[in-house]
Short mmCIF file of C-alpha atoms in Angstrom, two decimals:
data_model
loop_
_atom_site.label_atom_id
_atom_site.label_comp_id
_atom_site.label_asym_id
_atom_site.label_seq_id
_atom_site.Cartn_x
_atom_site.Cartn_y
_atom_site.Cartn_z
CA MET A 1 0.00 0.00 0.00
CA PRO A 2 2.60 2.61 0.82
CA ALA A 3 4.43 1.79 -2.38
CA SER A 4 1.23 2.10 -4.50
CA GLN A 5 0.55 5.68 -3.32
CA PRO A 6 3.75 7.15 -4.76
CA ARG A 7 3.04 5.29 -8.00
CA SER A 8 -0.49 6.73 -8.30
CA ARG A 9 0.83 10.25 -7.60
CA ALA A 10 3.51 9.87 -10.23
CA ARG A 11 0.89 8.55 -12.65
CA ASP A 12 -1.28 11.61 -12.04
CA ARG A 13 1.63 13.88 -12.62
CA THR A 14 2.54 12.25 -15.90
CA ASN A 15 -1.09 12.11 -17.10
CA VAL A 16 -1.52 14.48 -20.04
CA LEU A 17 -5.21 15.15 -19.37
CA ASN A 18 -4.36 16.77 -16.04
CA ARG A 19 -2.55 19.60 -17.78
CA ALA A 20 -4.07 23.07 -17.69
CA GLU A 21 -4.81 23.28 -21.43
CA PHE A 22 -6.97 20.15 -21.32
CA LEU A 23 -9.10 21.17 -18.35
CA SER A 24 -12.76 22.03 -18.99
CA LEU A 25 -13.73 25.70 -19.31
CA ASN A 26 -16.63 25.06 -16.96
CA GLN A 27 -14.17 24.15 -14.23
CA PRO A 28 -11.72 27.04 -13.99
CA PHE A 29 -8.82 27.19 -11.62
CA LYS A 30 -9.54 28.15 -8.07
CA GLY A 31 -6.76 30.70 -8.32
CA ASN A 32 -8.54 32.46 -11.20
CA GLN A 33 -11.82 32.45 -9.30
CA GLU A 34 -10.15 33.89 -6.25
CA SER A 35 -8.36 36.58 -8.30
CA ARG A 36 -11.60 37.55 -10.08
CA SER A 37 -13.58 37.70 -6.85
CA SER A 38 -10.86 39.75 -5.17
CA SER A 39 -10.71 42.17 -8.15
CA ARG A 40 -14.52 42.56 -8.05
CA LYS A 41 -14.41 43.26 -4.34
CA GLN A 42 -11.66 45.81 -4.80
CA SER A 43 -13.51 47.57 -7.64
CA GLY A 44 -16.71 47.59 -5.60
CA GLN A 45 -14.91 49.01 -2.59
CA ALA A 46 -13.24 51.66 -4.79
CA GLY A 47 -16.60 52.64 -6.32
CA ALA A 48 -18.19 52.90 -2.90
CA ALA A 49 -15.30 55.01 -1.62
CA GLY A 50 -15.55 57.27 -4.70
CA ALA A 51 -19.29 57.66 -4.19
CA GLN A 52 -18.72 58.56 -0.55
CA ASN A 53 -15.97 61.04 -1.43
CA SER A 54 -17.98 62.73 -4.22
CA ASN A 55 -19.56 66.07 -3.47
CA PRO A 56 -23.29 66.40 -2.92
CA LYS A 57 -23.45 68.89 -5.85
CA GLU A 58 -22.20 66.18 -8.24
CA ARG A 59 -24.84 63.78 -6.91
CA ARG A 60 -27.55 66.37 -7.51
CA GLN A 61 -26.30 67.03 -11.03
CA SER A 62 -26.23 63.33 -11.81
CA GLN A 63 -29.77 63.01 -10.50
CA GLN A 64 -30.94 66.04 -12.50
CA LEU A 65 -29.44 64.93 -15.83
CA PRO A 66 -32.35 62.67 -16.83
CA GLU A 67 -34.84 65.46 -16.07
CA GLU A 68 -32.85 67.93 -18.17
CA ASP A 69 -32.72 65.44 -21.02
CA CYS A 70 -36.46 65.02 -20.80
CA MET A 71 -36.92 68.81 -20.91
CA GLN A 72 -34.78 69.01 -24.04
CA LEU A 73 -36.59 66.15 -25.73
CA ASN A 74 -40.02 67.56 -24.77
CA PRO A 75 -39.81 71.38 -25.08
CA SER A 76 -42.76 73.56 -24.25
CA PHE A 77 -45.03 75.16 -26.83
CA LYS A 78 -43.58 78.59 -26.05
CA GLY A 79 -40.06 77.30 -26.63
CA ILE A 80 -41.01 75.76 -29.98
CA ALA A 81 -42.79 78.96 -31.08
CA PHE A 82 -39.86 81.17 -29.98
CA ASN A 83 -37.25 79.02 -31.73
CA SER A 84 -39.37 78.90 -34.89
CA LEU A 85 -39.77 82.69 -34.99
CA LEU A 86 -36.05 83.11 -34.31
CA ALA A 87 -35.19 80.79 -37.19
CA ILE A 88 -37.55 82.68 -39.53
CA ASP A 89 -36.03 85.99 -38.42
CA ILE A 90 -32.48 84.81 -39.12
CA CYS A 91 -33.43 83.30 -42.49
CA MET A 92 -35.30 86.40 -43.69
CA SER A 93 -32.56 88.73 -42.43
CA LYS A 94 -29.92 86.79 -44.36
CA ARG A 95 -32.05 86.90 -47.50
CA LEU A 96 -32.53 90.66 -47.17
CA GLY A 97 -28.82 91.26 -46.55
CA VAL A 98 -28.30 92.04 -50.25
CA CYS A 99 -25.50 94.54 -49.52
CA ALA A 100 -23.70 92.58 -46.81
CA ASN A 101 -20.48 92.47 -48.88
CA ARG A 102 -19.16 93.29 -52.32
CA ALA A 103 -19.99 89.82 -53.62
CA SER A 104 -23.70 90.14 -52.72
CA SER A 105 -26.41 90.69 -55.31
CA TRP A 106 -26.55 94.43 -54.56
CA GLY A 107 -22.91 94.78 -53.56
CA GLY A 108 -22.42 97.77 -55.83
CA ALA A 109 -25.00 99.78 -53.87
CA ARG A 110 -23.33 99.14 -50.52
CA SER A 111 -21.68 102.57 -50.33
CA MET A 112 -25.00 104.32 -51.01
CA ILE A 113 -26.77 102.25 -48.35
CA ASN A 114 -23.99 103.06 -45.88
CA LEU A 115 -24.41 106.75 -46.66
CA LEU A 116 -28.12 106.44 -45.92
CA GLY A 117 -27.25 104.82 -42.60
CA ILE A 118 -24.92 107.69 -41.69
CA THR A 119 -27.89 110.07 -41.89
CA GLY A 120 -29.33 108.25 -38.89
CA HIS A 121 -26.13 108.09 -36.87
CA GLY A 122 -25.92 109.81 -33.50
CA ILE A 123 -22.64 111.70 -33.93
CA PRO A 124 -23.75 113.87 -36.92
CA TRP A 125 -27.06 114.63 -35.23
CA ILE A 126 -25.42 115.66 -31.94
CA ALA A 127 -22.87 117.81 -33.75
CA GLY A 128 -25.56 119.47 -35.87
CA THR A 129 -27.76 120.10 -32.83
CA LEU A 130 -24.88 121.78 -30.98
CA ILE A 131 -24.10 124.00 -33.97
CA CYS A 132 -27.75 125.04 -34.33
CA LEU A 133 -27.95 125.67 -30.58
CA VAL A 134 -24.97 128.02 -30.72
CA LYS A 135 -26.43 129.93 -33.65
CA SER A 136 -30.01 130.03 -32.34
CA SER A 137 -31.19 133.37 -30.94
CA THR A 138 -34.80 132.60 -29.98
CA LEU A 139 -35.95 131.15 -26.69
CA ALA A 140 -38.37 128.73 -28.37
CA GLY A 141 -35.67 127.43 -30.71
CA GLN A 142 -33.19 126.96 -27.88
CA GLU A 143 -35.79 125.11 -25.85
CA VAL A 144 -36.52 122.68 -28.69
CA LEU A 145 -32.83 122.17 -29.47
CA MET A 146 -31.89 121.53 -25.83
CA ASN A 147 -34.60 118.89 -25.51
CA LEU A 148 -33.53 117.39 -28.82
CA LEU A 149 -29.97 117.16 -27.50
CA LEU A 150 -31.29 115.47 -24.36
CA ALA A 151 -33.26 112.99 -26.50
CA LEU A 152 -30.18 112.12 -28.56
CA LEU A 153 -28.03 111.54 -25.47
CA LEU A 154 -30.73 109.40 -23.86
CA ASP A 155 -31.03 107.37 -27.06
CA ILE A 156 -27.31 106.59 -27.11
CA MET A 157 -27.22 105.57 -23.44
CA ILE A 158 -30.40 103.47 -23.52
CA VAL A 159 -29.50 101.63 -26.73
CA ALA A 160 -25.93 101.00 -25.55
CA GLY A 161 -27.22 99.60 -22.25
CA LEU A 162 -29.74 97.32 -23.94
CA GLN A 163 -27.15 96.06 -26.41
CA LYS A 164 -24.74 95.24 -23.59
CA LEU A 165 -27.47 93.24 -21.87
CA ALA A 166 -28.64 91.35 -24.97
CA LYS A 167 -25.22 90.93 -26.69
CA ARG A 168 -26.89 89.68 -29.85
CA LYS A 169 -24.74 89.55 -32.96
CA GLY A 170 -25.89 90.40 -36.46
CA PRO A 171 -26.79 87.88 -39.18
CA TYR A 172 -23.41 88.43 -40.85
CA ASP A 173 -19.96 88.69 -39.29
CA ILE A 174 -19.48 92.42 -39.98
CA ASN A 175 -17.30 94.55 -37.75
CA PRO A 176 -18.79 97.88 -36.56
CA GLY A 177 -17.39 101.09 -37.97
CA LEU A 178 -15.58 103.88 -36.18
CA LEU A 179 -18.75 105.92 -35.65
CA ASP A 180 -20.46 102.85 -34.24
CA TYR A 181 -17.72 102.43 -31.65
CA LEU A 182 -18.01 106.09 -30.68
CA THR A 183 -21.71 105.66 -29.88
CA MET A 184 -21.17 102.14 -28.40
CA ASP A 185 -23.39 100.65 -31.10
CA THR A 186 -21.47 97.37 -31.34
CA TYR A 187 -24.23 94.74 -31.03
CA ALA A 188 -27.38 94.05 -33.04
CA PHE A 189 -30.30 94.23 -30.60
CA PRO A 190 -31.85 96.79 -30.65
CA ALA A 191 -30.86 98.69 -33.79
CA GLY A 192 -29.57 102.11 -32.72
CA HIS A 193 -30.11 103.73 -36.12
CA ALA A 194 -33.74 102.57 -36.19
CA SER A 195 -34.48 103.82 -32.66
CA ARG A 196 -32.83 107.18 -33.39
CA ALA A 197 -34.65 107.61 -36.70
CA ALA A 198 -38.01 106.78 -35.13
CA MET A 199 -37.40 109.13 -32.20
CA LEU A 200 -36.25 112.01 -34.44
CA SER A 201 -39.12 111.67 -36.88
CA LYS A 202 -41.67 111.63 -34.08
CA PHE A 203 -39.95 114.58 -32.39
CA PHE A 204 -39.97 116.71 -35.56
CA LEU A 205 -43.55 115.78 -36.40
CA ASN A 206 -44.67 117.00 -32.97
CA HIS A 207 -42.56 120.13 -32.55
CA LEU A 208 -42.05 121.47 -36.07
CA VAL A 209 -44.63 122.85 -38.47
CA LEU A 210 -44.13 120.84 -41.65
CA ALA A 211 -46.11 120.44 -44.84
CA ILE A 212 -47.73 117.09 -45.59
CA PRO A 213 -45.12 116.05 -48.23
CA LEU A 214 -42.32 116.76 -45.78
CA ARG A 215 -44.08 114.76 -43.08
CA ILE A 216 -44.41 111.80 -45.45
CA LEU A 217 -40.76 112.09 -46.46
CA LEU A 218 -39.73 112.19 -42.81
CA VAL A 219 -41.55 108.92 -42.07
CA LEU A 220 -40.13 107.29 -45.20
CA TRP A 221 -36.63 108.43 -44.20
CA ALA A 222 -36.98 106.75 -40.79
CA LEU A 223 -38.15 103.49 -42.41
CA CYS A 224 -35.35 103.54 -45.00
CA VAL A 225 -32.68 104.21 -42.36
CA GLY A 226 -33.92 101.32 -40.24
CA PHE A 227 -34.13 98.73 -42.99
CA SER A 228 -30.86 99.85 -44.58
CA ARG A 229 -29.18 98.25 -41.57
CA VAL A 230 -30.75 94.93 -42.53
CA MET A 231 -29.58 95.31 -46.14
CA ILE A 232 -25.94 95.74 -45.13
CA GLY A 233 -26.16 92.75 -42.77
CA ARG A 234 -25.66 94.58 -39.47
CA HIS A 235 -29.07 93.86 -37.91
CA HIS A 236 -31.93 91.39 -38.01
CA ILE A 237 -35.46 92.39 -38.90
CA THR A 238 -36.57 92.06 -35.27
CA ASP A 239 -33.66 94.30 -34.21
CA VAL A 240 -34.96 97.07 -36.48
CA LEU A 241 -38.59 96.62 -35.44
CA SER A 242 -37.63 96.68 -31.77
CA GLY A 243 -35.52 99.77 -32.49
CA PHE A 244 -38.59 101.56 -33.84
CA VAL A 245 -40.51 100.64 -30.68
CA PHE A 246 -37.74 101.82 -28.36
CA GLY A 247 -37.42 105.04 -30.36
CA TYR A 248 -41.08 105.83 -29.82
CA LEU A 249 -40.76 105.02 -26.10
CA GLN A 250 -37.75 107.32 -25.85
CA PHE A 251 -39.79 110.12 -27.44
CA ARG A 252 -42.51 109.60 -24.84
CA LEU A 253 -39.89 109.70 -22.09
CA VAL A 254 -38.50 113.01 -23.38
CA GLU A 255 -42.02 114.43 -23.48
CA LEU A 256 -42.48 113.45 -19.83
CA ILE A 257 -39.23 115.10 -18.69
CA TRP A 258 -39.46 118.05 -21.08
CA MET A 259 -37.21 120.88 -19.95
CA SER A 260 -38.82 124.31 -19.75
CA SER A 261 -37.39 127.45 -21.30
CA ASN A 262 -36.00 128.68 -17.98
CA THR A 263 -34.21 125.39 -17.39
CA CYS A 264 -32.75 125.48 -20.86
CA GLN A 265 -31.53 129.05 -20.41
CA MET A 266 -29.88 128.12 -17.11
CA LEU A 267 -28.09 125.16 -18.73
CA ILE A 268 -26.98 127.31 -21.66
CA SER A 269 -25.61 129.97 -19.33
CA ILE A 270 -23.64 127.34 -17.38
CA TRP A 271 -22.27 125.92 -20.61
#
């Protein structure tokens, strides 16, 4: 018996079927099982430690991600309507930008359209108002000119503030000119030329005695100045329309804070 045991052990060692490559896949080594179980335990412990060490903000964000995805996949009716109108506005503005560059369909008329836009710029109007104020000798004329100067300054400040808040860019990548930088008219919404043209036309219609043809020409000038900014690609259609609205509101504001003749004379004497 003792001699048969060493023989059976030697036979098992020399048996080819006991080699590792002939063992069944359904009966893996215990060492492999132990290594896999230990690696799973270690990965589970590491994941638990990472979850414990993570910040509560990250947990909230991970919990909120499915809700945000649902909100993006199921937008509200207002969001769909707003995005649709925005897309229509951008598409129509690009189509009407016929003078956006020299290669456009109306590229040859770009200089003329720019000249029309300069007639609605703030710097020439402020300079002209100051010159007329210096040369004016009547109290009524000085009163109107001082309030016009106030309206122009308010227009520049209000439009610049609204543009800084909105920071909307135009339909085309066009850099503002030097006069635009002077009046801080660097963004698209609202259109400063349109608001100024609307405010000036309403101001002149209320405080100047004009014939009917001149009144019609004044309104047409304001419309042409506003939409010329769309033609050169600086503003969207909604930027110009909102500029007309803000121009009218600025006129109403100037009417509410209208400076009397005595106030104007005092300011002129100080100046």
